[in-house]
mmCIF file of C-alpha atoms in Angstrom:
data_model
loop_
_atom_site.group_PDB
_atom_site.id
_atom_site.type_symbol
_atom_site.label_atom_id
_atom_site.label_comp_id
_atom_site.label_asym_id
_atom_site.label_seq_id
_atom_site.Cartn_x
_atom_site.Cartn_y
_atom_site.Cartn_z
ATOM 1 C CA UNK N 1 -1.120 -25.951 28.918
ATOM 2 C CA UNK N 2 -0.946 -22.593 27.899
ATOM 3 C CA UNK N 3 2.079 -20.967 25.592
ATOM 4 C CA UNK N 4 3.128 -18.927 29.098
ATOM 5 C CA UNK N 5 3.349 -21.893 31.234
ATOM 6 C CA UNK N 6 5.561 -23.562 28.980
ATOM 7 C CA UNK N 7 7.328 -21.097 28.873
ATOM 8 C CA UNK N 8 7.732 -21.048 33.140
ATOM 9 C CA UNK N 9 8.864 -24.653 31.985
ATOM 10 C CA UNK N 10 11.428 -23.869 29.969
ATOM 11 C CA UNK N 11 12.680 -21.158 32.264
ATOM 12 C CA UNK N 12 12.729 -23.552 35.463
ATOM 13 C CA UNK N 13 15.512 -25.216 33.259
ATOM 14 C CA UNK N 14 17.955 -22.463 33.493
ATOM 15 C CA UNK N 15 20.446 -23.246 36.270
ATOM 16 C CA UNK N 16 21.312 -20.792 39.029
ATOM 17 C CA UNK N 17 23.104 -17.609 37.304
ATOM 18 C CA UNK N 18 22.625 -19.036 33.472
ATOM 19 C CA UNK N 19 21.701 -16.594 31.329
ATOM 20 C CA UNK N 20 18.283 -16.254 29.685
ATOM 21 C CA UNK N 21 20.480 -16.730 26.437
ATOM 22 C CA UNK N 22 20.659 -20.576 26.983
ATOM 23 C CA UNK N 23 17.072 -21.192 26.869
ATOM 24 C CA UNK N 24 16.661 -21.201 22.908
ATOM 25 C CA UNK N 25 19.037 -24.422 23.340
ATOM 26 C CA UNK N 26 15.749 -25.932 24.121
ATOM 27 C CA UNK N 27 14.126 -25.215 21.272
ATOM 28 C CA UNK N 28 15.244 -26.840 17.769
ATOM 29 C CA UNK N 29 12.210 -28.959 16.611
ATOM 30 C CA UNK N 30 8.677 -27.025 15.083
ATOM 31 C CA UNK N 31 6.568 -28.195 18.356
ATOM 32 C CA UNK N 32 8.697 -26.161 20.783
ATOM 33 C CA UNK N 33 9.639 -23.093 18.412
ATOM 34 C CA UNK N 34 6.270 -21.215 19.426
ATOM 35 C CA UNK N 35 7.868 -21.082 22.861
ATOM 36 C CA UNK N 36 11.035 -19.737 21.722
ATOM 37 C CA UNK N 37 9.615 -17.277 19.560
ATOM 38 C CA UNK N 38 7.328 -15.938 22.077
ATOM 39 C CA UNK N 39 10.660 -15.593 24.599
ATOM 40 C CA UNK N 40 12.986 -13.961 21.788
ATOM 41 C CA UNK N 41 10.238 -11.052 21.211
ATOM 42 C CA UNK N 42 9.690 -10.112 25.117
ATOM 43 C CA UNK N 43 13.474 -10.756 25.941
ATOM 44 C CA UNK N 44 14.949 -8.852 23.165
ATOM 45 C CA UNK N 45 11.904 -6.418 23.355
ATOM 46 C CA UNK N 46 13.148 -6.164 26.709
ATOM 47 C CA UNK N 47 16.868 -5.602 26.165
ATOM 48 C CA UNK N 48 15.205 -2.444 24.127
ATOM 49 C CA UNK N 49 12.899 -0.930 26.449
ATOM 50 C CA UNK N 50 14.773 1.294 28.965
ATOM 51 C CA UNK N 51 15.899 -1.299 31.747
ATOM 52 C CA UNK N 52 14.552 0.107 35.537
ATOM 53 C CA UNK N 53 14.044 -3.058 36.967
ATOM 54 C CA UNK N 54 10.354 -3.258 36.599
ATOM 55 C CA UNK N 55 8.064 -3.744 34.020
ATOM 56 C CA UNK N 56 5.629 -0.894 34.190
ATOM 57 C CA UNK N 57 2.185 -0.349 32.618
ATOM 58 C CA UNK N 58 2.993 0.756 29.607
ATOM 59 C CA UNK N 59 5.947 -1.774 28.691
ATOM 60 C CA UNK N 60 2.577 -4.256 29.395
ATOM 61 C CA UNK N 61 0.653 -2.621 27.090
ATOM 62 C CA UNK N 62 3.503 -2.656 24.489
ATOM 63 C CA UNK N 63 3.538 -6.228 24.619
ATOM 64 C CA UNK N 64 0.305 -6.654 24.399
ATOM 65 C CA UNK N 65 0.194 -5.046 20.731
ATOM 66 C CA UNK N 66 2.119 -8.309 19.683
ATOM 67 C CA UNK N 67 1.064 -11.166 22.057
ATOM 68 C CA UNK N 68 -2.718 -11.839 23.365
ATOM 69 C CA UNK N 69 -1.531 -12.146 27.547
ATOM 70 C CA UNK N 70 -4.640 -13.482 29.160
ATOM 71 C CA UNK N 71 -4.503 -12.143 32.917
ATOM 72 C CA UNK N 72 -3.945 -15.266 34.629
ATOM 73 C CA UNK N 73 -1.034 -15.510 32.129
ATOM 74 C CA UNK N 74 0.646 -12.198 32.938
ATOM 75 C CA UNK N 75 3.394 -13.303 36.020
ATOM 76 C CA UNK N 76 4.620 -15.742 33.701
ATOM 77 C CA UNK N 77 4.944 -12.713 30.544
ATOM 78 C CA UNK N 78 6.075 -10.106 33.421
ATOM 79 C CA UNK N 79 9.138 -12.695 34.728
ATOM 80 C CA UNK N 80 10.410 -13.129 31.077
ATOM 81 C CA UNK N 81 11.082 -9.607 30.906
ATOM 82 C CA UNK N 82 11.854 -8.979 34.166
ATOM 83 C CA UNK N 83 14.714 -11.466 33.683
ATOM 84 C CA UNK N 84 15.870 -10.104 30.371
ATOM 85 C CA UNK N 85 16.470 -6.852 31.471
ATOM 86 C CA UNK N 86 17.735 -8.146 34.356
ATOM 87 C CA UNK N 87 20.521 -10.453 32.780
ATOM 88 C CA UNK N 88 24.072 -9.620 32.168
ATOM 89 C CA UNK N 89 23.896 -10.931 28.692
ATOM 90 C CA UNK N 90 23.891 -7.966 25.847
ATOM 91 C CA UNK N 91 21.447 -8.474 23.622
ATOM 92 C CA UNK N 92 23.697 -9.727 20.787
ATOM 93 C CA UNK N 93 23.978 -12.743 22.811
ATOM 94 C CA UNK N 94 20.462 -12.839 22.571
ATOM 95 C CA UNK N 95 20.178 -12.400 19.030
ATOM 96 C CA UNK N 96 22.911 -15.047 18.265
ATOM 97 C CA UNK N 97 21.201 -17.398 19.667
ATOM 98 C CA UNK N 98 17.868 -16.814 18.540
ATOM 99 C CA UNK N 99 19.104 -17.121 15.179
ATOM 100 C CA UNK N 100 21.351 -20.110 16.125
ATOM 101 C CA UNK N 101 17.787 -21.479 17.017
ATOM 102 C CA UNK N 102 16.478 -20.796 13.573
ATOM 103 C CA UNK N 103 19.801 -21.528 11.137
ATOM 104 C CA UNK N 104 19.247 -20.799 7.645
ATOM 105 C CA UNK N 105 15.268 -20.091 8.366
ATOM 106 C CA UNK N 106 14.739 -16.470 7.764
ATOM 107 C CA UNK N 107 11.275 -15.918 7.720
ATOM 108 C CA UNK N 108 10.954 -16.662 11.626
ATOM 109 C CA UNK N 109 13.296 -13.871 12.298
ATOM 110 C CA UNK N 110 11.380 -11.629 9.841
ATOM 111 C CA UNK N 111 8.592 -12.591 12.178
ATOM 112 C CA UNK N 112 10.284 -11.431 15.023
ATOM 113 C CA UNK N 113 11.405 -8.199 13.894
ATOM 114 C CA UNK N 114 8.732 -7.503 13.072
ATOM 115 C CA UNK N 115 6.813 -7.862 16.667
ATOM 116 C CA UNK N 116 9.958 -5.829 17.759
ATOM 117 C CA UNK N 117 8.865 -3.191 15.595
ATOM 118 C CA UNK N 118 5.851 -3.656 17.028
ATOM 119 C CA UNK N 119 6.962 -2.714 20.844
ATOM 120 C CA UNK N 120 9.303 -0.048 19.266
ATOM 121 C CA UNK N 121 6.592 2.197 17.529
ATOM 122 C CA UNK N 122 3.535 1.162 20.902
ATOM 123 C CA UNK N 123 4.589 4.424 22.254
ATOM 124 C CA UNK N 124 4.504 6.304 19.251
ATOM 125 C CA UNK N 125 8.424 7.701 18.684
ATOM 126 C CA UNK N 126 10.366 5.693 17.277
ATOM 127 C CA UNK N 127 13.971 6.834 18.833
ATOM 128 C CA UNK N 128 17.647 6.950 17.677
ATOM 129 C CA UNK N 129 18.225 4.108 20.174
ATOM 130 C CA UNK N 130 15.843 1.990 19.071
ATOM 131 C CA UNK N 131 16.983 2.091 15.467
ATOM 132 C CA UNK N 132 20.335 1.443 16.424
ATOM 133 C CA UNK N 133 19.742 -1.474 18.288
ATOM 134 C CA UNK N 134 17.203 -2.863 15.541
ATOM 135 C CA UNK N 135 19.629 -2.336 12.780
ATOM 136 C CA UNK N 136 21.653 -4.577 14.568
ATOM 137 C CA UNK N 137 19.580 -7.480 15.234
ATOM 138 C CA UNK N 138 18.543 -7.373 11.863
ATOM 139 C CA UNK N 139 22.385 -7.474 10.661
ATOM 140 C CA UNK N 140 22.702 -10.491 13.134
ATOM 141 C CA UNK N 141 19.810 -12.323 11.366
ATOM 142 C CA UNK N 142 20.996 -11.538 8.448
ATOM 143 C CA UNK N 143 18.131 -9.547 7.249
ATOM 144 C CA UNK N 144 19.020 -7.562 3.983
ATOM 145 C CA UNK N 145 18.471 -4.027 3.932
ATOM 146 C CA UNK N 146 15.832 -3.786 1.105
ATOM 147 C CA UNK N 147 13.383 -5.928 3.770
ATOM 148 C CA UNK N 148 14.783 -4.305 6.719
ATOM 149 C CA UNK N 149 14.364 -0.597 4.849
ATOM 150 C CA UNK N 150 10.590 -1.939 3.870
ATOM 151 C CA UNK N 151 9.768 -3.114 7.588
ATOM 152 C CA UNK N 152 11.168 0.054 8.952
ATOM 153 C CA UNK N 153 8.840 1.963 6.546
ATOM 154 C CA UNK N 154 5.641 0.019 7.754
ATOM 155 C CA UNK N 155 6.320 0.782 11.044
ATOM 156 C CA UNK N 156 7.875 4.381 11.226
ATOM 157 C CA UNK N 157 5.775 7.749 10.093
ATOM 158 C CA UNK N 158 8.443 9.333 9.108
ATOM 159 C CA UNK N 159 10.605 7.025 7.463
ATOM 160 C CA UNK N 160 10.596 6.928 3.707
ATOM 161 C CA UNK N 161 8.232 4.458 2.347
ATOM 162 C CA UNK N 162 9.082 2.632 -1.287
ATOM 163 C CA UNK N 163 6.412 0.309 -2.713
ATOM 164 C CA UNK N 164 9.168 -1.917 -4.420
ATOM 165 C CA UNK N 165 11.088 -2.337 -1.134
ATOM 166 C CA UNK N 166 8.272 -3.375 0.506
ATOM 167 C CA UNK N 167 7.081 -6.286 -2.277
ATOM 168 C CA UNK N 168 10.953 -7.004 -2.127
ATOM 169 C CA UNK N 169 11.183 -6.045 -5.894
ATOM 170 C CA UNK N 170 13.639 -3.952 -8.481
ATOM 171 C CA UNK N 171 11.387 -0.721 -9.406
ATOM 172 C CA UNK N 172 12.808 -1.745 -13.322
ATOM 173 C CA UNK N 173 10.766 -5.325 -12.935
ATOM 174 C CA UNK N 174 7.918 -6.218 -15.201
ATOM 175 C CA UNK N 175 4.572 -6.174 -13.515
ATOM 176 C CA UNK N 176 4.580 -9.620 -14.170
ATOM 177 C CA UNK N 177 7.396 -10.472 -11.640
ATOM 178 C CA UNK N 178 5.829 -7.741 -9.090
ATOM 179 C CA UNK N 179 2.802 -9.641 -9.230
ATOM 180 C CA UNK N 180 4.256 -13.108 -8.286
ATOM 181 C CA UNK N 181 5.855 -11.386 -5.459
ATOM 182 C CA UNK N 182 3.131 -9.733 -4.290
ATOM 183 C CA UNK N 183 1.106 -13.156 -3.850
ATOM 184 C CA UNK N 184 4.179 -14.960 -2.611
ATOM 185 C CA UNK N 185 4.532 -12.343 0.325
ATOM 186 C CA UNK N 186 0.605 -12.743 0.533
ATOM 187 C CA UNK N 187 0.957 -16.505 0.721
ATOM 188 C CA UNK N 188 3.985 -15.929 3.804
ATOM 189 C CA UNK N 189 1.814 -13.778 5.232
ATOM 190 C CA UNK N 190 -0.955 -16.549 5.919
ATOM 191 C CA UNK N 191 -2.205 -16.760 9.907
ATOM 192 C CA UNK N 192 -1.958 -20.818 8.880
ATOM 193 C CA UNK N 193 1.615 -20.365 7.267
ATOM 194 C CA UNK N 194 3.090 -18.411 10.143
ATOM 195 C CA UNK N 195 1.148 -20.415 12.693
ATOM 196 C CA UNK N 196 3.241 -23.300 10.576
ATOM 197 C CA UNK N 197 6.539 -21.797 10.906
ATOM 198 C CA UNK N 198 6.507 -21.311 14.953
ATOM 199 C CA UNK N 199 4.385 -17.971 15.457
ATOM 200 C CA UNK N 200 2.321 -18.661 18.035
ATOM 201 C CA UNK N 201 -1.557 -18.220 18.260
ATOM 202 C CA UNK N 202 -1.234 -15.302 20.685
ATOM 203 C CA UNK N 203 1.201 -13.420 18.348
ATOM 204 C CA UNK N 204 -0.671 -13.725 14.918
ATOM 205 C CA UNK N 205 -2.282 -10.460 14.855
ATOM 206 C CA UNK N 206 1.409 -9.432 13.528
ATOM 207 C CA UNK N 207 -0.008 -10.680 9.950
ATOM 208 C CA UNK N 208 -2.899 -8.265 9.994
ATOM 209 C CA UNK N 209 -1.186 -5.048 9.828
ATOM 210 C CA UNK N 210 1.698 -7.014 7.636
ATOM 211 C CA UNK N 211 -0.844 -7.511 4.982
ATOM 212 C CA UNK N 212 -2.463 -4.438 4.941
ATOM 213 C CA UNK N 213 1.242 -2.945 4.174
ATOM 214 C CA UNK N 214 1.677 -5.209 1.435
ATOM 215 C CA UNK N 215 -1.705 -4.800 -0.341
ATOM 216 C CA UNK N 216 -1.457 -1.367 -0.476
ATOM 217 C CA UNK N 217 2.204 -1.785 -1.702
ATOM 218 C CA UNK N 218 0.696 -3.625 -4.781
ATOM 219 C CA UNK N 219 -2.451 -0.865 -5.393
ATOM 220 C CA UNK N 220 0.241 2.018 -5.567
ATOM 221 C CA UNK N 221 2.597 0.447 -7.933
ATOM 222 C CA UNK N 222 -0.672 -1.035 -9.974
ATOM 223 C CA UNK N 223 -2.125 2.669 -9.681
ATOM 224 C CA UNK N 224 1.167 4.523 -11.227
ATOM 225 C CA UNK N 225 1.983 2.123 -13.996
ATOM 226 C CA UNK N 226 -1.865 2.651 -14.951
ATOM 227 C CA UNK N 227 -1.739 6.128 -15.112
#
């Protein structure tokens, strides 16, 4: 059974009227978090797409940077978000219970933002909006805003980009302690590691362009204290 029927499964469990919110009730053991992560990224992604009732080809193709949606697979992806953008819940509801779902876990939720960034940036602009509304999910996962300022500057052209913040390090740290962050972000950023923490198959392309960001990260701040 594929990721996107389950997730039809878990969705035929919502009674009449109940919001989309209630589904990540379902979802508190490592088996099922896969589903629940996929859901959290198209609802909330959904919640920050501009809501006119369908999903159009370019919201598809958004998603599509983050998850791999095989054809037969894409009623079940187009009814999430339909039913997202549909639902009276705000999308702080969503994020409360999407971290409720994870607790104290935050790498997960870094996960997540980070396929929201993902569906933010597919079109290229990166509005006030959108930054608005990420800033806030981020404060409702408790995200700090070194790693939130880092994943920002991956993301956004524009926005400044600082090595340090991105490693997660003080510029005044030794290269010693740079260097064990470096390879513990390289270690998180694993396909088997996030595969291990719930990110589904479909979605692991997120670590490609995660890594790249980090590496380079690490060359600039090796390349300056060189010189």
């Amino acid at each position: 059974m594929s990721i996107w029927s389950k997730i039809l499964e878990a969705l035929k469990a919502l009674r009449a009227g109940e919001s989309l919110s209630k589904v990540f009730e379902q979802f508190r053991s490592d088996p099922e978090r896969r589903v629940g992560f996929a859901i959290a990224v198209i609802a909330l992604g959904a919640k920050m797409a501009k809501a006119d009732g369908l999903v159009t080809r370019a919201e598809v193709t958004a998603f599509r940077e983050v998850f791999h949606i095989a054809p037969e697979d894409e009623v079940a992806a187009a009814r999430v978000f339909n039913l997202a953008r549909q639902d009276v819940a705000g999308f702080e509801d969503y994020a409360k219970s999407v971290k409720k779902m994870y607790g104290t876990d935050c790498q997960p939720l870094m996960d997540i933002m980070d396929g929201l960034f993902h569906i933010a940036m597919a079109d290229g602009t990166y509005h006030p909006g959108e930054d608005a509304f990420l800033t806030r999910v981020a404060e409702i996962f408790d995200v700090n805003e070194r790693a939130f300022r880092a994943m920002r500057a991956r993301y956004v052209p524009d926005a400044q980009r600082d090595p340090y913040d991105i490693l997660g390090v003080d510029p005044t740290a030794p290269l010693a302690e740079i260097k064990s962050a470096y390879h513990a972000l390289v270690r998180e950023t694993h396909p088997d590691r996030m595969i291990a923490r719930g990110v589904p198959e479909e979605a692991i392309r997120l670590a490609s362009d995660r890594m790249v960001e980090i590496n380079a990260a690490w060359e600039e701040i090796t390349g300056d204290r060189a010189a």
